[in-house]
PDB file of C-alpha atoms in Angstrom:
ATOM      1  CA  GLY A   1      -0.007  -0.049  -0.093  1.00 90.00           C
ATOM      2  CA  PHE A   2       0.725   3.698  -0.066  1.00 95.00           C
ATOM      3  CA  HIS A   3      -0.402   6.183   2.574  1.00 95.00           C
ATOM      4  CA  TYR A   4      -0.118   9.901   1.953  1.00 95.00           C
ATOM      5  CA  PRO A   5      -0.058  11.616   4.484  1.00 92.00           C
ATOM      6  CA  TRP A   6       1.340   8.848   6.471  1.00 86.00           C
ATOM      7  CA  ALA A   7      -1.553   8.554   8.910  1.00 89.00           C
ATOM      8  CA  SER A   8      -4.092   8.613   5.971  1.00 92.00           C
ATOM      9  CA  TYR A   9      -5.799   6.012   4.031  1.00 93.00           C
ATOM     10  CA  ASN A  10      -4.127   3.591   1.694  1.00 97.00           C
ATOM     11  CA  HIS A  11      -4.342   4.918  -1.819  1.00 98.00           C
ATOM     12  CA  LEU A  12      -2.752   1.861  -3.624  1.00 98.00           C
ATOM     13  CA  TYR A  13      -4.609  -1.325  -4.573  1.00 97.00           C
ATOM     14  CA  CYS A  14      -1.471  -3.007  -5.974  1.00 96.00           C
ATOM     15  CA  GLY A  15       1.652  -2.066  -7.848  1.00 97.00           C
ATOM     16  CA  GLY A  16       4.568  -3.837  -9.133  1.00 97.00           C
ATOM     17  CA  PHE A  17       8.009  -3.676 -11.094  1.00 98.00           C
ATOM     18  CA  ALA A  18       7.895  -5.352 -14.505  1.00 98.00           C
ATOM     19  CA  ALA A  19      10.761  -6.188 -17.132  1.00 98.00           C
ATOM     20  CA  GLY A  20      10.404  -7.818 -20.444  1.00 98.00           C
ATOM     21  CA  ASN A  21      10.948  -7.679 -24.209  1.00 98.00           C
ATOM     22  CA  ASP A  22       7.892  -9.239 -25.824  1.00 97.00           C
ATOM     23  CA  SER A  23       4.574 -10.881 -24.944  1.00 98.00           C
ATOM     24  CA  THR A  24       6.183 -14.103 -24.102  1.00 98.00           C
ATOM     25  CA  TYR A  25       8.577 -12.703 -21.756  1.00 98.00           C
ATOM     26  CA  VAL A  26       7.157 -10.139 -19.281  1.00 98.00           C
ATOM     27  CA  VAL A  27       8.207 -10.706 -15.765  1.00 98.00           C
ATOM     28  CA  ASP A  28       6.298  -9.214 -13.154  1.00 98.00           C
ATOM     29  CA  ARG A  29       4.171  -9.966  -9.996  1.00 97.00           C
ATOM     30  CA  TYR A  30       1.092  -7.709 -10.794  1.00 97.00           C
ATOM     31  CA  TYR A  31      -2.416  -9.012  -9.996  1.00 95.00           C
ATOM     32  CA  ASP A  32      -2.265 -12.615 -10.470  1.00 90.00           C
ATOM     33  CA  ASP A  33       1.075 -13.049 -12.015  1.00 93.00           C
ATOM     34  CA  TYR A  34       3.756 -14.889 -10.133  1.00 96.00           C
ATOM     35  CA  ASP A  35       6.808 -14.573 -12.336  1.00 98.00           C
ATOM     36  CA  TRP A  36       9.137 -12.899  -9.654  1.00 98.00           C
ATOM     37  CA  GLN A  37      10.233 -15.554  -7.134  1.00 98.00           C
ATOM     38  CA  ILE A  38      11.783 -14.608  -3.789  1.00 97.00           C
ATOM     39  CA  GLU A  39      15.637 -15.330  -3.442  1.00 97.00           C
ATOM     40  CA  SER A  40      16.180 -13.276  -0.397  1.00 94.00           C
ATOM     41  CA  LEU A  41      13.280 -11.736   1.816  1.00 92.00           C
ATOM     42  CA  ALA A  42      13.318  -8.060   2.567  1.00 93.00           C
ATOM     43  CA  VAL A  43      15.558  -6.825   5.134  1.00 96.00           C
ATOM     44  CA  MET A  44      14.925  -3.481   6.650  1.00 96.00           C
ATOM     45  CA  TYR A  45      17.573  -1.026   8.270  1.00 97.00           C
ATOM     46  CA  GLU A  46      16.524   1.889  10.382  1.00 96.00           C
ATOM     47  CA  PRO A  47      18.400   4.005  10.015  1.00 95.00           C
ATOM     48  CA  GLY A  48      20.104   2.952   6.716  1.00 94.00           C
ATOM     49  CA  PRO A  49      23.019   4.243   4.799  1.00 92.00           C
ATOM     50  CA  PHE A  50      22.590   7.792   3.794  1.00 90.00           C
ATOM     51  CA  SER A  51      18.835   7.484   4.735  1.00 95.00           C
ATOM     52  CA  ASP A  52      16.373   6.965   7.437  1.00 96.00           C
ATOM     53  CA  GLU A  53      15.066   3.789   6.196  1.00 96.00           C
ATOM     54  CA  TYR A  54      16.675   1.422   3.795  1.00 97.00           C
ATOM     55  CA  ALA A  55      15.492  -2.014   2.611  1.00 97.00           C
ATOM     56  CA  THR A  56      16.815  -4.770   0.475  1.00 98.00           C
ATOM     57  CA  ALA A  57      15.279  -7.880  -1.337  1.00 97.00           C
ATOM     58  CA  ILE A  58      16.299 -10.003  -4.176  1.00 98.00           C
ATOM     59  CA  TYR A  59      14.018 -12.004  -6.638  1.00 98.00           C
ATOM     60  CA  SER A  60      14.492 -14.063  -9.908  1.00 98.00           C
ATOM     61  CA  ASP A  61      12.407 -14.813 -12.924  1.00 98.00           C
ATOM     62  CA  SER A  62      12.120 -18.514 -12.009  1.00 98.00           C
ATOM     63  CA  GLY A  63       8.361 -18.392 -11.766  1.00 98.00           C
ATOM     64  CA  HIS A  64       8.040 -17.284 -15.312  1.00 98.00           C
ATOM     65  CA  PRO A  65       7.112 -20.121 -17.890  1.00 97.00           C
ATOM     66  CA  GLN A  66      10.246 -19.311 -19.812  1.00 97.00           C
ATOM     67  CA  PRO A  67      12.883 -18.001 -17.244  1.00 98.00           C
ATOM     68  CA  LYS A  68      16.043 -16.365 -18.707  1.00 98.00           C
ATOM     69  CA  GLY A  69      18.049 -16.129 -15.556  1.00 98.00           C
ATOM     70  CA  LEU A  70      17.170 -12.584 -14.666  1.00 98.00           C
ATOM     71  CA  ILE A  71      17.883 -11.520 -11.155  1.00 98.00           C
ATOM     72  CA  THR A  72      16.669  -8.231  -9.688  1.00 98.00           C
ATOM     73  CA  TYR A  73      18.080  -6.540  -6.465  1.00 98.00           C
ATOM     74  CA  GLN A  74      15.655  -4.166  -4.963  1.00 98.00           C
ATOM     75  CA  TYR A  75      16.670  -1.198  -2.767  1.00 97.00           C
ATOM     76  CA  SER A  76      14.165   1.036  -1.013  1.00 97.00           C
ATOM     77  CA  ILE A  77      15.216   4.145   0.375  1.00 97.00           C
ATOM     78  CA  ALA A  78      13.243   6.791   2.514  1.00 97.00           C
ATOM     79  CA  TRP A  79      13.873   9.827   4.663  1.00 96.00           C
ATOM     80  CA  SER A  80      11.891  11.216   7.412  1.00 93.00           C
ATOM     81  CA  ALA A  81      12.953  14.928   6.974  1.00 90.00           C
ATOM     82  CA  PRO A  82      10.099  17.417   6.467  1.00 87.00           C
ATOM     83  CA  THR A  83      11.610  18.344   3.135  1.00 87.00           C
ATOM     84  CA  ALA A  84      11.932  14.804   1.924  1.00 94.00           C
ATOM     85  CA  GLY A  85       9.388  12.670   3.741  1.00 94.00           C
ATOM     86  CA  ASP A  86       6.640  12.609   0.964  1.00 96.00           C
ATOM     87  CA  PHE A  87       8.288   9.873  -1.337  1.00 97.00           C
ATOM     88  CA  VAL A  88       9.928   6.448  -1.276  1.00 97.00           C
ATOM     89  CA  ILE A  89      12.734   5.784  -3.878  1.00 98.00           C
ATOM     90  CA  MET A  90      12.670   2.211  -5.469  1.00 98.00           C
ATOM     91  CA  ARG A  91      15.983   1.155  -7.192  1.00 98.00           C
ATOM     92  CA  PHE A  92      16.122  -2.094  -9.123  1.00 98.00           C
ATOM     93  CA  VAL A  93      19.378  -3.615 -10.210  1.00 98.00           C
ATOM     94  CA  MET A  94      18.940  -6.257 -12.902  1.00 98.00           C
ATOM     95  CA  GLU A  95      21.552  -8.912 -13.512  1.00 98.00           C
ATOM     96  CA  ASN A  96      21.457 -11.340 -16.339  1.00 98.00           C
ATOM     97  CA  LYS A  97      22.712 -14.673 -14.839  1.00 98.00           C
ATOM     98  CA  GLY A  98      21.632 -16.653 -17.932  1.00 98.00           C
ATOM     99  CA  ASN A  99      23.775 -17.777 -20.821  1.00 97.00           C
ATOM    100  CA  GLU A 100      21.932 -15.657 -23.564  1.00 97.00           C
ATOM    101  CA  SER A 101      21.619 -11.883 -24.166  1.00 98.00           C
ATOM    102  CA  LEU A 102      18.273 -10.232 -23.361  1.00 98.00           C
ATOM    103  CA  ALA A 103      17.711  -7.815 -26.161  1.00 98.00           C
ATOM    104  CA  ASN A 104      15.345  -4.992 -26.389  1.00 98.00           C
ATOM    105  CA  MET A 105      14.348  -5.010 -22.700  1.00 98.00           C
ATOM    106  CA  TYR A 106      11.860  -2.459 -21.000  1.00 98.00           C
ATOM    107  CA  THR A 107      11.342  -1.879 -17.376  1.00 98.00           C
ATOM    108  CA  ALA A 108       8.136  -0.372 -15.804  1.00 98.00           C
ATOM    109  CA  LEU A 109       6.395   0.321 -12.592  1.00 98.00           C
ATOM    110  CA  PHE A 110       2.681  -0.306 -12.893  1.00 98.00           C
ATOM    111  CA  MET A 111       0.506   1.082 -10.099  1.00 98.00           C
ATOM    112  CA  ASP A 112      -3.246   0.565  -9.572  1.00 98.00           C
ATOM    113  CA  TRP A 113      -4.125   3.574  -7.567  1.00 98.00           C
ATOM    114  CA  ASP A 114      -7.493   3.819  -5.799  1.00 98.00           C
ATOM    115  CA  ILE A 115      -7.874   7.129  -4.251  1.00 97.00           C
ATOM    116  CA  GLY A 116     -10.952   7.978  -2.276  1.00 96.00           C
ATOM    117  CA  ASP A 117     -13.851   6.993  -4.746  1.00 97.00           C
ATOM    118  CA  TYR A 118     -11.720   5.068  -7.106  1.00 97.00           C
ATOM    119  CA  MET A 119     -14.358   5.093  -9.696  1.00 98.00           C
ATOM    120  CA  SER A 120     -14.053   8.791  -9.903  1.00 98.00           C
ATOM    121  CA  ASN A 121     -10.216   9.087 -10.241  1.00 98.00           C
ATOM    122  CA  GLN A 122      -8.501  11.039 -12.879  1.00 98.00           C
ATOM    123  CA  GLY A 123      -4.788  11.428 -13.856  1.00 98.00           C
ATOM    124  CA  SER A 124      -2.254  12.769 -16.361  1.00 98.00           C
ATOM    125  CA  SER A 125       1.462  12.840 -16.941  1.00 98.00           C
ATOM    126  CA  GLU A 126       4.383  15.188 -17.531  1.00 98.00           C
ATOM    127  CA  VAL A 127       7.234  14.606 -20.000  1.00 98.00           C
ATOM    128  CA  ALA A 128       9.795  16.981 -18.406  1.00 98.00           C
ATOM    129  CA  ARG A 129       9.777  15.097 -15.155  1.00 98.00           C
ATOM    130  CA  ASN A 130       8.873  11.578 -16.511  1.00 98.00           C
ATOM    131  CA  LEU A 131       6.121  11.801 -14.117  1.00 99.00           C
ATOM    132  CA  THR A 132       2.614  10.215 -14.013  1.00 99.00           C
ATOM    133  CA  TRP A 133      -0.104  11.098 -11.331  1.00 98.00           C
ATOM    134  CA  MET A 134      -3.642  10.398 -10.356  1.00 98.00           C
ATOM    135  CA  TYR A 135      -6.162  12.122  -7.832  1.00 98.00           C
ATOM    136  CA  TYR A 136      -9.646  12.195  -6.637  1.00 98.00           C
ATOM    137  CA  THR A 137      -9.743  15.590  -4.877  1.00 95.00           C
ATOM    138  CA  THR A 138      -6.702  15.570  -2.646  1.00 94.00           C
ATOM    139  CA  PRO A 139      -3.957  14.191  -2.221  1.00 97.00           C
ATOM    140  CA  TYR A 140      -2.128  13.642  -5.563  1.00 98.00           C
ATOM    141  CA  VAL A 141      -0.190  10.432  -5.881  1.00 98.00           C
ATOM    142  CA  GLY A 142       2.218   9.357  -8.645  1.00 98.00           C
ATOM    143  CA  VAL A 143       5.379   7.804  -9.952  1.00 99.00           C
ATOM    144  CA  GLU A 144       8.466   9.421 -11.483  1.00 98.00           C
ATOM    145  CA  ILE A 145      11.229   7.675 -13.277  1.00 99.00           C
ATOM    146  CA  LEU A 146      14.585   8.610 -11.624  1.00 98.00           C
ATOM    147  CA  ASP A 147      16.926   6.307 -13.633  1.00 98.00           C
ATOM    148  CA  PRO A 148      17.622   6.826 -16.528  1.00 98.00           C
ATOM    149  CA  PRO A 149      17.718  10.459 -15.927  1.00 98.00           C
ATOM    150  CA  ARG A 150      15.373  13.137 -17.178  1.00 98.00           C
ATOM    151  CA  THR A 151      17.734  13.788 -20.043  1.00 98.00           C
ATOM    152  CA  THR A 152      16.540  10.399 -21.432  1.00 98.00           C
ATOM    153  CA  PRO A 153      12.870  10.481 -22.428  1.00 98.00           C
ATOM    154  CA  ALA A 154      10.504   7.806 -20.858  1.00 98.00           C
ATOM    155  CA  ARG A 155       9.559   5.161 -23.194  1.00 98.00           C
ATOM    156  CA  ASN A 156       5.837   5.552 -21.931  1.00 99.00           C
ATOM    157  CA  LEU A 157       3.914   7.694 -19.318  1.00 99.00           C
ATOM    158  CA  ALA A 158       0.451   6.197 -19.609  1.00 99.00           C
ATOM    159  CA  LEU A 159      -2.878   6.019 -17.925  1.00 98.00           C
ATOM    160  CA  ILE A 160      -4.461   2.615 -18.102  1.00 99.00           C
ATOM    161  CA  ASP A 161      -8.279   2.444 -18.768  1.00 98.00           C
ATOM    162  CA  HIS A 162      -9.510  -0.401 -16.643  1.00 98.00           C
ATOM    163  CA  ASP A 163     -12.691  -0.667 -18.695  1.00 98.00           C
ATOM    164  CA  LEU A 164     -10.511  -1.375 -21.772  1.00 98.00           C
ATOM    165  CA  TYR A 165      -7.508  -3.315 -20.422  1.00 98.00           C
ATOM    166  CA  VAL A 166      -8.189  -4.604 -16.977  1.00 98.00           C
ATOM    167  CA  TYR A 167     -11.910  -5.617 -16.273  1.00 98.00           C
ATOM    168  CA  PRO A 168     -12.417  -7.554 -19.515  1.00 98.00           C
ATOM    169  CA  TYR A 169      -9.496  -9.958 -18.367  1.00 97.00           C
ATOM    170  CA  GLY A 170      -9.510  -9.827 -14.539  1.00 96.00           C
ATOM    171  CA  GLY A 171      -6.207  -8.278 -14.506  1.00 97.00           C
ATOM    172  CA  LEU A 172      -3.580  -7.016 -17.064  1.00 98.00           C
ATOM    173  CA  PRO A 173      -2.421  -9.582 -19.523  1.00 97.00           C
ATOM    174  CA  ASP A 174       1.104  -9.785 -20.652  1.00 98.00           C
ATOM    175  CA  ASN A 175       0.384  -9.205 -24.259  1.00 98.00           C
ATOM    176  CA  ILE A 176      -1.253  -5.973 -23.213  1.00 98.00           C
ATOM    177  CA  GLN A 177       1.132  -4.991 -20.607  1.00 98.00           C
ATOM    178  CA  ILE A 178       4.228  -5.173 -22.989  1.00 98.00           C
ATOM    179  CA  GLN A 179       2.305  -2.577 -25.216  1.00 98.00           C
ATOM    180  CA  PHE A 180       2.352  -0.203 -22.492  1.00 99.00           C
ATOM    181  CA  MET A 181       5.966  -1.015 -21.650  1.00 98.00           C
ATOM    182  CA  ASP A 182       7.115  -0.440 -25.139  1.00 98.00           C
ATOM    183  CA  GLY A 183       4.924   2.303 -26.000  1.00 98.00           C
ATOM    184  CA  THR A 184       2.615   0.835 -28.522  1.00 98.00           C
ATOM    185  CA  ILE A 185      -0.416   1.963 -26.430  1.00 98.00           C
ATOM    186  CA  VAL A 186       0.084   5.538 -25.630  1.00 98.00           C
ATOM    187  CA  ASN A 187      -2.614   7.264 -23.473  1.00 98.00           C
ATOM    188  CA  PRO A 188      -0.862  10.237 -21.432  1.00 98.00           C
ATOM    189  CA  SER A 189      -4.152  11.470 -19.740  1.00 98.00           C
ATOM    190  CA  SER A 190      -7.373  10.183 -18.303  1.00 98.00           C
ATOM    191  CA  ASN A 191     -10.395  11.173 -20.536  1.00 98.00           C
ATOM    192  CA  ARG A 192     -13.050  10.874 -17.679  1.00 98.00           C
ATOM    193  CA  ALA A 193     -13.499  10.252 -14.059  1.00 98.00           C
ATOM    194  CA  TYR A 194     -13.038   6.462 -13.725  1.00 98.00           C
ATOM    195  CA  ASP A 195     -10.905   3.605 -12.420  1.00 98.00           C
ATOM    196  CA  TRP A 196      -7.260   4.042 -13.910  1.00 98.00           C
ATOM    197  CA  SER A 197      -3.781   2.641 -13.329  1.00 98.00           C
ATOM    198  CA  THR A 198      -0.464   4.190 -14.314  1.00 99.00           C
ATOM    199  CA  CYS A 199       2.513   2.864 -16.250  1.00 99.00           C
ATOM    200  CA  ASN A 200       5.949   4.540 -16.097  1.00 99.00           C
ATOM    201  CA  SER A 201       8.356   2.677 -18.453  1.00 98.00           C
ATOM    202  CA  ALA A 202      12.088   3.082 -19.649  1.00 98.00           C
ATOM    203  CA  GLY A 203      14.111   1.360 -22.485  1.00 98.00           C
ATOM    204  CA  PRO A 204      14.908  -0.466 -24.644  1.00 98.00           C
ATOM    205  CA  PHE A 205      18.187  -1.736 -23.454  1.00 98.00           C
ATOM    206  CA  ASN A 206      20.299  -5.008 -23.984  1.00 98.00           C
ATOM    207  CA  LEU A 207      21.506  -7.008 -21.025  1.00 98.00           C
ATOM    208  CA  ALA A 208      24.459  -9.493 -21.930  1.00 98.00           C
ATOM    209  CA  PRO A 209      25.158 -12.346 -19.770  1.00 98.00           C
ATOM    210  CA  SER A 210      26.568 -11.253 -16.291  1.00 98.00           C
ATOM    211  CA  GLU A 211      25.770  -7.636 -17.176  1.00 98.00           C
ATOM    212  CA  THR A 212      23.665  -5.388 -14.983  1.00 98.00           C
ATOM    213  CA  LYS A 213      21.350  -2.539 -15.665  1.00 98.00           C
ATOM    214  CA  VAL A 214      19.584  -0.095 -13.266  1.00 98.00           C
ATOM    215  CA  ALA A 215      16.141   1.152 -13.268  1.00 98.00           C
ATOM    216  CA  ALA A 216      14.875   3.534 -10.427  1.00 98.00           C
ATOM    217  CA  PHE A 217      11.584   5.109  -9.584  1.00 98.00           C
ATOM    218  CA  ALA A 218      10.060   7.606  -6.928  1.00 98.00           C
ATOM    219  CA  ILE A 219       6.653   6.871  -5.625  1.00 98.00           C
ATOM    220  CA  LEU A 220       5.172  10.113  -4.398  1.00 98.00           C
ATOM    221  CA  GLY A 221       2.492  11.995  -2.594  1.00 98.00           C
ATOM    222  CA  GLY A 222       1.484  15.582  -2.537  1.00 97.00           C
ATOM    223  CA  ASP A 223      -1.262  17.809  -1.438  1.00 97.00           C
ATOM    224  CA  ASN A 224      -1.835  19.026  -4.918  1.00 98.00           C
ATOM    225  CA  LEU A 225      -0.082  18.949  -8.301  1.00 98.00           C
ATOM    226  CA  THR A 226       2.352  21.610  -7.490  1.00 98.00           C
ATOM    227  CA  ASP A 227       3.337  19.918  -4.248  1.00 98.00           C
ATOM    228  CA  LEU A 228       3.649  16.603  -6.094  1.00 98.00           C
ATOM    229  CA  GLN A 229       5.959  18.165  -8.643  1.00 98.00           C
ATOM    230  CA  ALA A 230       8.116  19.733  -5.962  1.00 98.00           C
ATOM    231  CA  ASN A 231       8.354  16.544  -4.128  1.00 98.00           C
ATOM    232  CA  ALA A 232       9.371  14.899  -7.411  1.00 98.00           C
ATOM    233  CA  ASP A 233      12.212  17.281  -7.876  1.00 98.00           C
ATOM    234  CA  THR A 234      13.318  16.726  -4.324  1.00 98.00           C
ATOM    235  CA  ALA A 235      13.253  12.907  -4.988  1.00 98.00           C
ATOM    236  CA  TYR A 236      15.343  13.327  -8.168  1.00 98.00           C
ATOM    237  CA  ASN A 237      17.949  15.391  -6.582  1.00 98.00           C
ATOM    238  CA  ARG A 238      18.249  13.221  -3.637  1.00 96.00           C
ATOM    239  CA  TYR A 239      18.595  10.130  -5.799  1.00 97.00           C
ATOM    240  CA  TRP A 240      21.394  11.539  -7.958  1.00 97.00           C
ATOM    241  CA  GLN A 241      23.107  13.045  -4.887  1.00 94.00           C
ATOM    242  CA  VAL A 242      23.324   9.661  -3.146  1.00 87.00           C
TER     243      VAL A 242
END
């Protein structure tokens, strides 16, 4: 879940990190997929290095029908400072432990936000910050791509219409999910008050055997859009400073 402010309601139905290159190889644990399998349970450090809270976990693609030997090391970073307490940074280091190169890979964070009356949510995106957001009235919640940096355009910043892509399937099928990841389906803003999800994706990139690649995101809250954008800037600066 995701609470903003911290003592408020949970605004997140579910969310997850995904990596893949086509409809036959999308690795995630979103809705009813169980492709990522735990290799090392989360360990929490309070305080952590250069932060007030720091967590680590490791998982592999061994639950996928066609595993390739992809390992992901997850690092979660948060601060309690008044100027930096409105976001969590999620850093994913992917390592190819298989024998074959993984070509044209994309990474994404999918978030099914349910804010207040979730059937009346709306949202949009901003290219300059590689940012997506959703809201009901207040607060605003969203996701920002931190790595690759802002000088690299996102592959996709999308609002996902549940009436088209989720409800008919009881989830988000891989053959649709990859189309959001690779930018085939583009929808930068909601067109009505309804139930929506967001996708922030980056790529493509190649991952040779033993090679690593980093993807990082900030999960954000704000009292309004201006506050959310300010928190996105703080998260971005903090990430590249540490």
